[in-house]
Short mmCIF file of C-alpha atoms and ligand atoms in Angstrom, two decimals:
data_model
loop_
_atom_site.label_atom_id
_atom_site.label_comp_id
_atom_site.label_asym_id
_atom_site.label_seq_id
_atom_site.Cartn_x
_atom_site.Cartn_y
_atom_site.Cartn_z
CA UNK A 71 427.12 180.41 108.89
CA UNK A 72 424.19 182.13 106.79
CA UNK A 73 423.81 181.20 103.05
CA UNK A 74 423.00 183.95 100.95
CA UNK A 75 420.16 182.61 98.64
CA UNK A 76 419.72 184.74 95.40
CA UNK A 77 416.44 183.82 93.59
CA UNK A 78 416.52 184.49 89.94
CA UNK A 79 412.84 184.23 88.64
CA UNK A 80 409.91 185.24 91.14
CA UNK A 81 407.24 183.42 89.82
CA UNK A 82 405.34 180.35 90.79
CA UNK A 83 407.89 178.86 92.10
CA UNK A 84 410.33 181.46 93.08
CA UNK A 85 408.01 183.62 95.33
CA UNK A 86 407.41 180.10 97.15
CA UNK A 87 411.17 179.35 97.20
CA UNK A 88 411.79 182.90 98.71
CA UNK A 89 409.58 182.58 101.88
CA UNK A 90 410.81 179.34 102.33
CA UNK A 91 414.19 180.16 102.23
CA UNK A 92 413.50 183.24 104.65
CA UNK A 93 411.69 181.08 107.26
CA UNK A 94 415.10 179.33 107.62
CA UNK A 95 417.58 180.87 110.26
CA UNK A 96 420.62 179.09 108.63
CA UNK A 97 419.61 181.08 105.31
CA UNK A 98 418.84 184.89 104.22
CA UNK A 99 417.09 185.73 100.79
CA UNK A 100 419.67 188.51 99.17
CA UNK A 101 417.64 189.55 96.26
CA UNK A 102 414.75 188.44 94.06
CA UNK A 103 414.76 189.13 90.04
CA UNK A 104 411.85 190.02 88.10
CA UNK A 105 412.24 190.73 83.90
CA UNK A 106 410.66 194.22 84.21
CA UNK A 107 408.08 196.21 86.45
CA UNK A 108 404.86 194.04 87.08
CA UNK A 109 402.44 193.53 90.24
CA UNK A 110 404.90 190.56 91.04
CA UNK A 111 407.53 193.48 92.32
CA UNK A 112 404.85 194.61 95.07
CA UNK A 113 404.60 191.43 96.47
CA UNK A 114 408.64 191.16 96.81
CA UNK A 115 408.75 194.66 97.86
CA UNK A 116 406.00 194.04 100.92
CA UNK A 117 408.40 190.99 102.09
CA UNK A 118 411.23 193.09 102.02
CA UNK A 119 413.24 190.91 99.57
CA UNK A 120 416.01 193.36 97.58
CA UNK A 121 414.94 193.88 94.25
CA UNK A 122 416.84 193.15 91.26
CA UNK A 123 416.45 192.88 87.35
CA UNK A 124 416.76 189.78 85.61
CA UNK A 125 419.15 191.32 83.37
CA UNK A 126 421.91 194.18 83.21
CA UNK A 127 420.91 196.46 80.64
CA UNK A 128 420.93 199.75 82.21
CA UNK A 129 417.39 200.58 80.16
CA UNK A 130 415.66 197.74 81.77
CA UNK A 131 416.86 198.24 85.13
CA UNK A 132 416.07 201.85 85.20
CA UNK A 133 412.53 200.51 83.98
CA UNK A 134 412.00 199.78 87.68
CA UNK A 135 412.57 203.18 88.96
CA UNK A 136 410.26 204.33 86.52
CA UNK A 137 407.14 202.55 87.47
CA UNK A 138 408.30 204.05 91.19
CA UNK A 139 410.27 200.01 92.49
CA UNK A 140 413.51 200.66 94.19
CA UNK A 141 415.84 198.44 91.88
CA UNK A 142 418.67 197.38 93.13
CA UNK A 143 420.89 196.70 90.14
CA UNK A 144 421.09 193.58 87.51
CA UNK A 145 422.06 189.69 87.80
CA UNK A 146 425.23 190.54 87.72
CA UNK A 147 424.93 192.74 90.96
CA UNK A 148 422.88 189.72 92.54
CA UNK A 149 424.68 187.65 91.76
CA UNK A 150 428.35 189.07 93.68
CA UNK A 151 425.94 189.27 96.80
CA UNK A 152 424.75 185.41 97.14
CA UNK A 153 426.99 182.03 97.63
CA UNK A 154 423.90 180.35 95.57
CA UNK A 155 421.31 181.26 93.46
CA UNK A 156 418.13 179.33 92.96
CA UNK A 157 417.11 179.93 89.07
CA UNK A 158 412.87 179.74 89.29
CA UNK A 159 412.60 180.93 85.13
CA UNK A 160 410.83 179.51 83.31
CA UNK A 161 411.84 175.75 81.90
CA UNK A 162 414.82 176.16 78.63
CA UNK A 163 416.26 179.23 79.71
CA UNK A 164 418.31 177.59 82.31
CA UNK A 165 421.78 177.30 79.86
CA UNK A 166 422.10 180.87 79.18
CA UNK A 167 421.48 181.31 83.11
CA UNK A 168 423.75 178.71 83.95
CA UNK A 169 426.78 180.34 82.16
CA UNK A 170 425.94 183.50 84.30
CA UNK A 171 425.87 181.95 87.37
CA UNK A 172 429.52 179.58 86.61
CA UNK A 173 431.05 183.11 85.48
CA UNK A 174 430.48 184.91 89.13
CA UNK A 175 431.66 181.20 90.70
CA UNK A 176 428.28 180.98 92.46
CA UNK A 177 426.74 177.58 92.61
CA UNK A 178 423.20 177.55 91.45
CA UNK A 179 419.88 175.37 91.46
CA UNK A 180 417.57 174.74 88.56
CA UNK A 181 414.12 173.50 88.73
CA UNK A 182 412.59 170.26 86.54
CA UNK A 183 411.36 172.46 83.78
CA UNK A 184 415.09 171.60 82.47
CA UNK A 185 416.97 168.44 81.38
CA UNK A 186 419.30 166.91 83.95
CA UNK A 187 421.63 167.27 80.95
CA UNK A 188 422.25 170.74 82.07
CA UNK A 189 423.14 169.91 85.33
CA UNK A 190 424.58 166.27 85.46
CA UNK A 191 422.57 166.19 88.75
CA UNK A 192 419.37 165.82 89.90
CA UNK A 193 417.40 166.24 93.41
CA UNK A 194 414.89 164.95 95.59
CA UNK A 195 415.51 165.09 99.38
CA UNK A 196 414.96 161.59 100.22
CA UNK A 197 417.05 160.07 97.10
CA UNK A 198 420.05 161.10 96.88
CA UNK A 199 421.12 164.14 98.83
CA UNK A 200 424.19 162.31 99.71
CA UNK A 201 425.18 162.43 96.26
CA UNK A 202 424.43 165.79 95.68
CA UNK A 203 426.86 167.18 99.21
CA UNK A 204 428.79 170.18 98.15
CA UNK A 205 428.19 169.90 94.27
CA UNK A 206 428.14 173.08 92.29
CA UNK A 207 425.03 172.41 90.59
CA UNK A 208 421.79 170.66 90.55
CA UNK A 209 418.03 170.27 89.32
CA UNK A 210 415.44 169.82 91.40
CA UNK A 211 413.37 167.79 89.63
CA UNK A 212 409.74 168.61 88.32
CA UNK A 213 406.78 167.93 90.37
CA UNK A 214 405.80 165.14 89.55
CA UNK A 215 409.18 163.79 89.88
CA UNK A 216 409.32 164.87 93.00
CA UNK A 217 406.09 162.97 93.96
CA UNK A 218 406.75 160.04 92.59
CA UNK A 219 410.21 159.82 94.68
CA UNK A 220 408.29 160.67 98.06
CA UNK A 221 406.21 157.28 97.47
CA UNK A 222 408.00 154.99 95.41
CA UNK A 223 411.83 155.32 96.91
CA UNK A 224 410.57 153.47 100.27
CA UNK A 225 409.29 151.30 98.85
CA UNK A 226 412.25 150.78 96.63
CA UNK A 227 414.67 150.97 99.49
CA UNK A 228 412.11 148.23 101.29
CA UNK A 229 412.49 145.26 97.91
CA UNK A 230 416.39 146.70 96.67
CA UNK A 231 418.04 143.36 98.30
CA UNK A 232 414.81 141.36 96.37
CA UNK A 233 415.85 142.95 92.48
CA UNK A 234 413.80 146.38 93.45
CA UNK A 235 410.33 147.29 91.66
CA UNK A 236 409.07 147.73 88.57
CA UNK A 237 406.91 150.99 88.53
CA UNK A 238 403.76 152.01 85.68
CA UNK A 239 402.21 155.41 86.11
CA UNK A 240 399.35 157.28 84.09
CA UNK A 241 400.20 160.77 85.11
CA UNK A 242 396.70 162.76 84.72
CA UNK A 243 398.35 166.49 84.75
CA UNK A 244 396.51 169.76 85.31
CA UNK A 245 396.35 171.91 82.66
CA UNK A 246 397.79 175.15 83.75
CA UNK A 247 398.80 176.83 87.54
CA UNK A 248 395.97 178.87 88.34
CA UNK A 249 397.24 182.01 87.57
CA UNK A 250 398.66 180.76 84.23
CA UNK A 251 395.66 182.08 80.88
CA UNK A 252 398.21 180.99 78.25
CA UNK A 253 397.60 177.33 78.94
CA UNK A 254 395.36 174.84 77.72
CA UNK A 255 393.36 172.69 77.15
CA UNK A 256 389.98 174.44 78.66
CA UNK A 257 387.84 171.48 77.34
CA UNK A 258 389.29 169.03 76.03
CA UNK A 259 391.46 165.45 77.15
CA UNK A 260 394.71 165.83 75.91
CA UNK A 261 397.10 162.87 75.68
CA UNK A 262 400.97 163.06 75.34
CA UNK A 263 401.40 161.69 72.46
CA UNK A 264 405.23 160.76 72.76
CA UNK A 265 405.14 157.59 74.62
CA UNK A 266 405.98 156.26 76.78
CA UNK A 267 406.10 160.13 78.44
CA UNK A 268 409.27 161.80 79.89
CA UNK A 269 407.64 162.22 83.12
CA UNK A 270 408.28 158.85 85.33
CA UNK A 271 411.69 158.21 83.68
CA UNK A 272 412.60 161.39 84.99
CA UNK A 273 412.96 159.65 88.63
CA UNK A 274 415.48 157.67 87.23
CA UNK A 275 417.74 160.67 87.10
CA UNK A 276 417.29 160.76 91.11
CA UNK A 277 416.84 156.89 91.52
CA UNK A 278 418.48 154.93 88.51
CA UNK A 279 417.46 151.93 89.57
CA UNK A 280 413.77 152.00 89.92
CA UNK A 281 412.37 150.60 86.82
CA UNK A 282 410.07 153.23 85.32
CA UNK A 283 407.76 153.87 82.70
CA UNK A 284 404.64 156.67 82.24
CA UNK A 285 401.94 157.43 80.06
CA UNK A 286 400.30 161.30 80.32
CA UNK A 287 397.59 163.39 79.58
CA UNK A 288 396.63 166.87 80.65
CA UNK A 289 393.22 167.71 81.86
CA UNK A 290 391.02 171.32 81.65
CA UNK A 291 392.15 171.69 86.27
CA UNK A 292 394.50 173.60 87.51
CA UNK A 293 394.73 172.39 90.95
CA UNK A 294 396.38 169.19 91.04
CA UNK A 295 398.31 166.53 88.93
CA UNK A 296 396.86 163.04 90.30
CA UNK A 297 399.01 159.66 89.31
CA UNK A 298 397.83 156.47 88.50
CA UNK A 299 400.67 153.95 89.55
CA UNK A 300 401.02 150.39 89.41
CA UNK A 301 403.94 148.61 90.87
CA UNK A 302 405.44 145.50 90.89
CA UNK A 303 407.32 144.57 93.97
CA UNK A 304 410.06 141.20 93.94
CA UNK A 305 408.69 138.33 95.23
CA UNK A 306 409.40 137.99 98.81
CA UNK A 307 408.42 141.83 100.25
CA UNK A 308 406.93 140.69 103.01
CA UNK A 309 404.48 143.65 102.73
CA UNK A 310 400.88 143.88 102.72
CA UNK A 311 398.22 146.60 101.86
CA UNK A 312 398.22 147.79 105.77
CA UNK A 313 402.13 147.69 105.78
CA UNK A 314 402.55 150.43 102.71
CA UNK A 315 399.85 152.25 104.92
CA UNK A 316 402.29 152.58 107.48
CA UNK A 317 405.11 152.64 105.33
CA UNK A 318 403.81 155.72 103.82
CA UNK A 319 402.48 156.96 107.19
CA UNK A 320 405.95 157.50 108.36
CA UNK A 321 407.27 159.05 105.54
CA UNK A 322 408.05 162.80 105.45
CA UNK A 323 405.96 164.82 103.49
CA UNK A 324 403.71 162.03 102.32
CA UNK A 325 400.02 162.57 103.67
CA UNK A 326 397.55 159.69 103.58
CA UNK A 327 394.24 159.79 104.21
CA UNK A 328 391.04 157.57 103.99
CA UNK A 329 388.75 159.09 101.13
CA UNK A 330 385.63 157.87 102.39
CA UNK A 331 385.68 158.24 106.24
CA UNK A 332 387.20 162.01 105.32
CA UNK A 333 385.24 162.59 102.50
CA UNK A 334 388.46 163.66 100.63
CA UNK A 335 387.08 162.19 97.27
CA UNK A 336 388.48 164.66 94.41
CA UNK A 337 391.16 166.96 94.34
CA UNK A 338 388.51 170.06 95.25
CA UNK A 339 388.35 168.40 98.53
CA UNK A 340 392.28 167.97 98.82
CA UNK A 341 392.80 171.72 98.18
CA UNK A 342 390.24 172.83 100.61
CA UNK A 343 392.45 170.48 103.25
CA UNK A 344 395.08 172.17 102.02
CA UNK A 345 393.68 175.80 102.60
CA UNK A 346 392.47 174.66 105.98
CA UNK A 347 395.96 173.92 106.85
CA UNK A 348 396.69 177.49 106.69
CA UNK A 349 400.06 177.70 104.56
CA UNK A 350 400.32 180.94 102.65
CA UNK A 351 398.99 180.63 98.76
CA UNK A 352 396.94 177.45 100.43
CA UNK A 353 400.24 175.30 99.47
CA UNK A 354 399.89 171.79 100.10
CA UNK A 355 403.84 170.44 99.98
CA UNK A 356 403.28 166.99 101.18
CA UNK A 357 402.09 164.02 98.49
CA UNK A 358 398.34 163.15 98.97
CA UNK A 359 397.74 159.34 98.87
CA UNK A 360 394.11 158.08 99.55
CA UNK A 361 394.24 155.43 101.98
CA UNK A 362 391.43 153.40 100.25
CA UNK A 363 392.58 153.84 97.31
CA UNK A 364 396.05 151.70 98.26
CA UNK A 365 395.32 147.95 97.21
CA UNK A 366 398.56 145.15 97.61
CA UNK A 367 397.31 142.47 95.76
CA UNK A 368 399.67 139.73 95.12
CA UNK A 369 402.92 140.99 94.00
CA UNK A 370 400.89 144.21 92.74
CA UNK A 371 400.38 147.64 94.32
CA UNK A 372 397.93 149.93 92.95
CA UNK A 373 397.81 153.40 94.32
CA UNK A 374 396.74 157.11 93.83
CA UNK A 375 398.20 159.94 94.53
CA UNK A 376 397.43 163.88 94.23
CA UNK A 377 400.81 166.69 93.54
CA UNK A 378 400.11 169.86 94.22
CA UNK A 379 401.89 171.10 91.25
CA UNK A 380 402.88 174.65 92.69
CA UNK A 381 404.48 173.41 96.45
CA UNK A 382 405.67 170.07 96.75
CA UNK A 383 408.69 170.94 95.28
CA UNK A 384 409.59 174.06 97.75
CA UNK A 385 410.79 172.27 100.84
CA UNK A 386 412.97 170.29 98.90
CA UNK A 387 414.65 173.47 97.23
CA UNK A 388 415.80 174.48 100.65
CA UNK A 389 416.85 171.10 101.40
CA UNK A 390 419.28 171.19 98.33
CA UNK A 391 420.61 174.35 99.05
CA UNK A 392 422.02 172.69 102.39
CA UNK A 393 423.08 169.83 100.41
CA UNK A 394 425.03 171.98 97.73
CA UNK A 395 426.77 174.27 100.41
CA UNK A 396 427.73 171.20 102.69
CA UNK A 397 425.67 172.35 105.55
CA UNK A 398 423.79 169.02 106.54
CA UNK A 399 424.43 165.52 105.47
CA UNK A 400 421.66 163.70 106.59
CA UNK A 401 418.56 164.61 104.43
CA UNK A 402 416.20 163.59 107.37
CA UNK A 403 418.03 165.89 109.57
CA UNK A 404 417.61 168.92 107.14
CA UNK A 405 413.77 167.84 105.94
CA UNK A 406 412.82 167.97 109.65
CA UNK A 407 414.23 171.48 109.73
CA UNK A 408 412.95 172.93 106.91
CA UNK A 409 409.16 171.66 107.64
CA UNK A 410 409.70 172.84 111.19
CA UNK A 411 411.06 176.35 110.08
CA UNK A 412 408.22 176.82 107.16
CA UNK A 413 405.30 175.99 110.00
CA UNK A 414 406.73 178.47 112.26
CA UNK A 415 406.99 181.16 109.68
CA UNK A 416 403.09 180.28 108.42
CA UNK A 417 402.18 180.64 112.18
CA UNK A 418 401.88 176.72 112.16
CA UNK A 419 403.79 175.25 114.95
P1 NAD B 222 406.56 181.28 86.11
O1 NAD B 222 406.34 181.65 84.70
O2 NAD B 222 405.43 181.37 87.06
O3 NAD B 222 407.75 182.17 86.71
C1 NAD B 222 408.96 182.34 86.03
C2 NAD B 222 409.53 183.69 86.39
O4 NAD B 222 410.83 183.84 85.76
C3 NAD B 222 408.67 184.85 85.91
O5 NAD B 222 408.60 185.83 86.92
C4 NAD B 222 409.44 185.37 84.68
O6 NAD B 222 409.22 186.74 84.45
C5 NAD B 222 410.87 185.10 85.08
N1 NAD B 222 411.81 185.01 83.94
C6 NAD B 222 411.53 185.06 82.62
N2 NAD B 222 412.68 184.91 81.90
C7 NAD B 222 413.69 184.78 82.79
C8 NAD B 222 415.08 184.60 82.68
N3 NAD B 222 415.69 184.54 81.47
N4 NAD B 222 415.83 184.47 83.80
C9 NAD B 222 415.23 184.52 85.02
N5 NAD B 222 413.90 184.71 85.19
C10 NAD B 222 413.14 184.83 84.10
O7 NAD B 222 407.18 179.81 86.07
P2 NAD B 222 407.14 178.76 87.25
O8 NAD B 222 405.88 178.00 87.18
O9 NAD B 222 407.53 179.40 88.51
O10 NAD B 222 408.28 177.75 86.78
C11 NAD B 222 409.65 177.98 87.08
C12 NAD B 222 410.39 176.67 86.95
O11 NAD B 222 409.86 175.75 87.91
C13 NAD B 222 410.26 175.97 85.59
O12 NAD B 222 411.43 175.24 85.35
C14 NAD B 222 409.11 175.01 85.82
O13 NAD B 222 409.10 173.91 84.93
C15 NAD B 222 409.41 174.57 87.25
N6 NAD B 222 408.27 174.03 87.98
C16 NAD B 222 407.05 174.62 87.88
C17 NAD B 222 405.99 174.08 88.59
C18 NAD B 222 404.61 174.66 88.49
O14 NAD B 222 403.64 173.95 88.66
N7 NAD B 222 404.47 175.94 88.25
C19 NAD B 222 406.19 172.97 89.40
C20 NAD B 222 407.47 172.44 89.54
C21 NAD B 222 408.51 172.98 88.80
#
């Protein structure tokens, strides 16, 4: 059977979602919103993705027509086309959207720019997409959520007989996406000043029992969040620094590398590595960890690791689509076919 994937929002994230989606033959994109006519709609209309307007009002969907984009009706209209909808607006709107979506019966994904109140569920592929099998709907969670789960829940799974590990993080976060101007700051260090931050506890919503807590600033980049972790593993792991090497070299969409033999040293270099790999918008959706950066000393493990704010979170959206419609159990399983399916469509594999 072929899910029909409705993606409400085609920004950042959604125009991402929506070629991932359509590189998988198990899925079909139905229709992509946008709020009103914008250079956004060209881009959907050269993939040939239906499209639709955010809203019914007759006067803003016959906006469309009137910049010359073929419209093809409101949310409401998308929405009695698609089993699920992927909601890619922007982070607080998601409870207005989410009584839409319940109203047509059509389960529904939200991304980390809301709470998991909204949801009662939470996603990352390799935490708990068990739990999440055939629920109505979840959250993906934010970024750096999501990175933080990629490294930290082997490890976790590794020391949960031992008590499990107790995780710090100074999350150094980009200041805007690239194509953002309304952002800030441009020259400044800016601390979060509610602390500890929201950001690691977040994981807990995937992974209650790792042990969690953050500090954050943002920083004038907008090419990658890098984290600071420190964590503190139950006596007895049994690991060493060359173990969480391989640990981490065997886990999907992690990506280590040695800084100084590769002369990977910032996050400029990371991105360029990222562009060389050839994905479309130069998306990098696996976690960067420097290699010699990775120090297990004692019963502490220091590490640092790069997001790429605007990908790593893609695969995983089509991975929780097959989790919400019941179409693959085993997370590995569906991870392997979503990475396979996205190289193929980039001209990758
Ligand atoms: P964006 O601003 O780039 O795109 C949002 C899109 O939604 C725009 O096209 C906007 O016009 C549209 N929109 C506005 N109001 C809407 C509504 N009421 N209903 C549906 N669509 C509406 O934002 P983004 O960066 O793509 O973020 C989307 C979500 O993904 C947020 O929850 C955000 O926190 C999360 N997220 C963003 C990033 C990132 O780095 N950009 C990373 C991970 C998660």
């Amino acid at each position: 059977m072929v899910t029909r994937v409705g993606i409400n929002g085609f920004g950042t994230i959604g125009k991402r979602v929506a070629d991932a989606v359509a590189a998988q033959s198990d899925m079909e994109v139905v229709g992509v919103t946008k709020t009103g006519p914008s250079f956004g709609c060209d881009l959907a209309v050269r993939k040939g993705y239906p499209l639709y307007c955010t809203f019914d009002d007759l006067s803003k969907i016959a906006a469309f027509s009137e910049s010359g984009y073929q419209c093809n009706g409101g949310l409401s209209d998308l929405l009695s086309s698609c089993d699920i909808i992927i909601d890619c607006s922007p982070g607080k709107v998601g409870a207005e959207n989410l009584a839409k979506y319940k109203a047509a019966g059509v389960k529904s994904i939200f991304q980390g720019g809301e709470k998991h109140a909204l949801t009662g569920m939470s996603y990352t592929s390799s935490a708990n997409h068990f739990e999440n099998l055939g629920v109505d709907c979840t959250r993906v969670v934010s970024c750096n959520t999501t990175g933080l789960s990629r490294t930290l829940v082997p490890l976790q799974e590794h020391c949960l007989e031992l008590g499990g590990i107790e995780v710090n993080c100074v999350m150094i976060r980009r200041a805007a996406d690239p194509g953002d101007s309304s952002k800030g700051p441009i020259n400044a260090i800016k601390p979060v000043l509610k602390v500890p931050s929201h950001h690691g506890p977040d994981l807990m919503t995937v992974s209650p029992e790792i042990a969690i807590t953050s500090l954050a600033v943002a920083v004038p980049t907008t090419i990658m969040h890098v984290h600071a972790i420190t964590v503190n593993l139950p006596s007895g792991h049994g690991l060493d620094t060359e173990k969480v090497i391989a640990m981490w070299n065997s886990t999907a969409r992690v990506l280590i590398m040695n800084g100084a033999d590769t002369r990977i040293t910032t996050t400029a270099e990371v991105m360029e590595l990222a562009r060389d790999i050839g994905r479309t918008w130069g998306d990098l959706h696996e976690i960067f960890v420097w290699e010699d950066g990775v120090s297990l000393q004692s019963d502490t493990l220091y590490y640092f690791q790069a997001i790429h704010q605007e990908s790593d979170v893609i695969p995983e959206n089509v991975d929780a689509i097959r989790a919400l419609m019941g179409s693959e159990a085993d997370w590995r399983t569906s991870v392997d076919r979503t990475d396979a399916a996205i190289a193929e469509f980039n001209g990758l594999s």
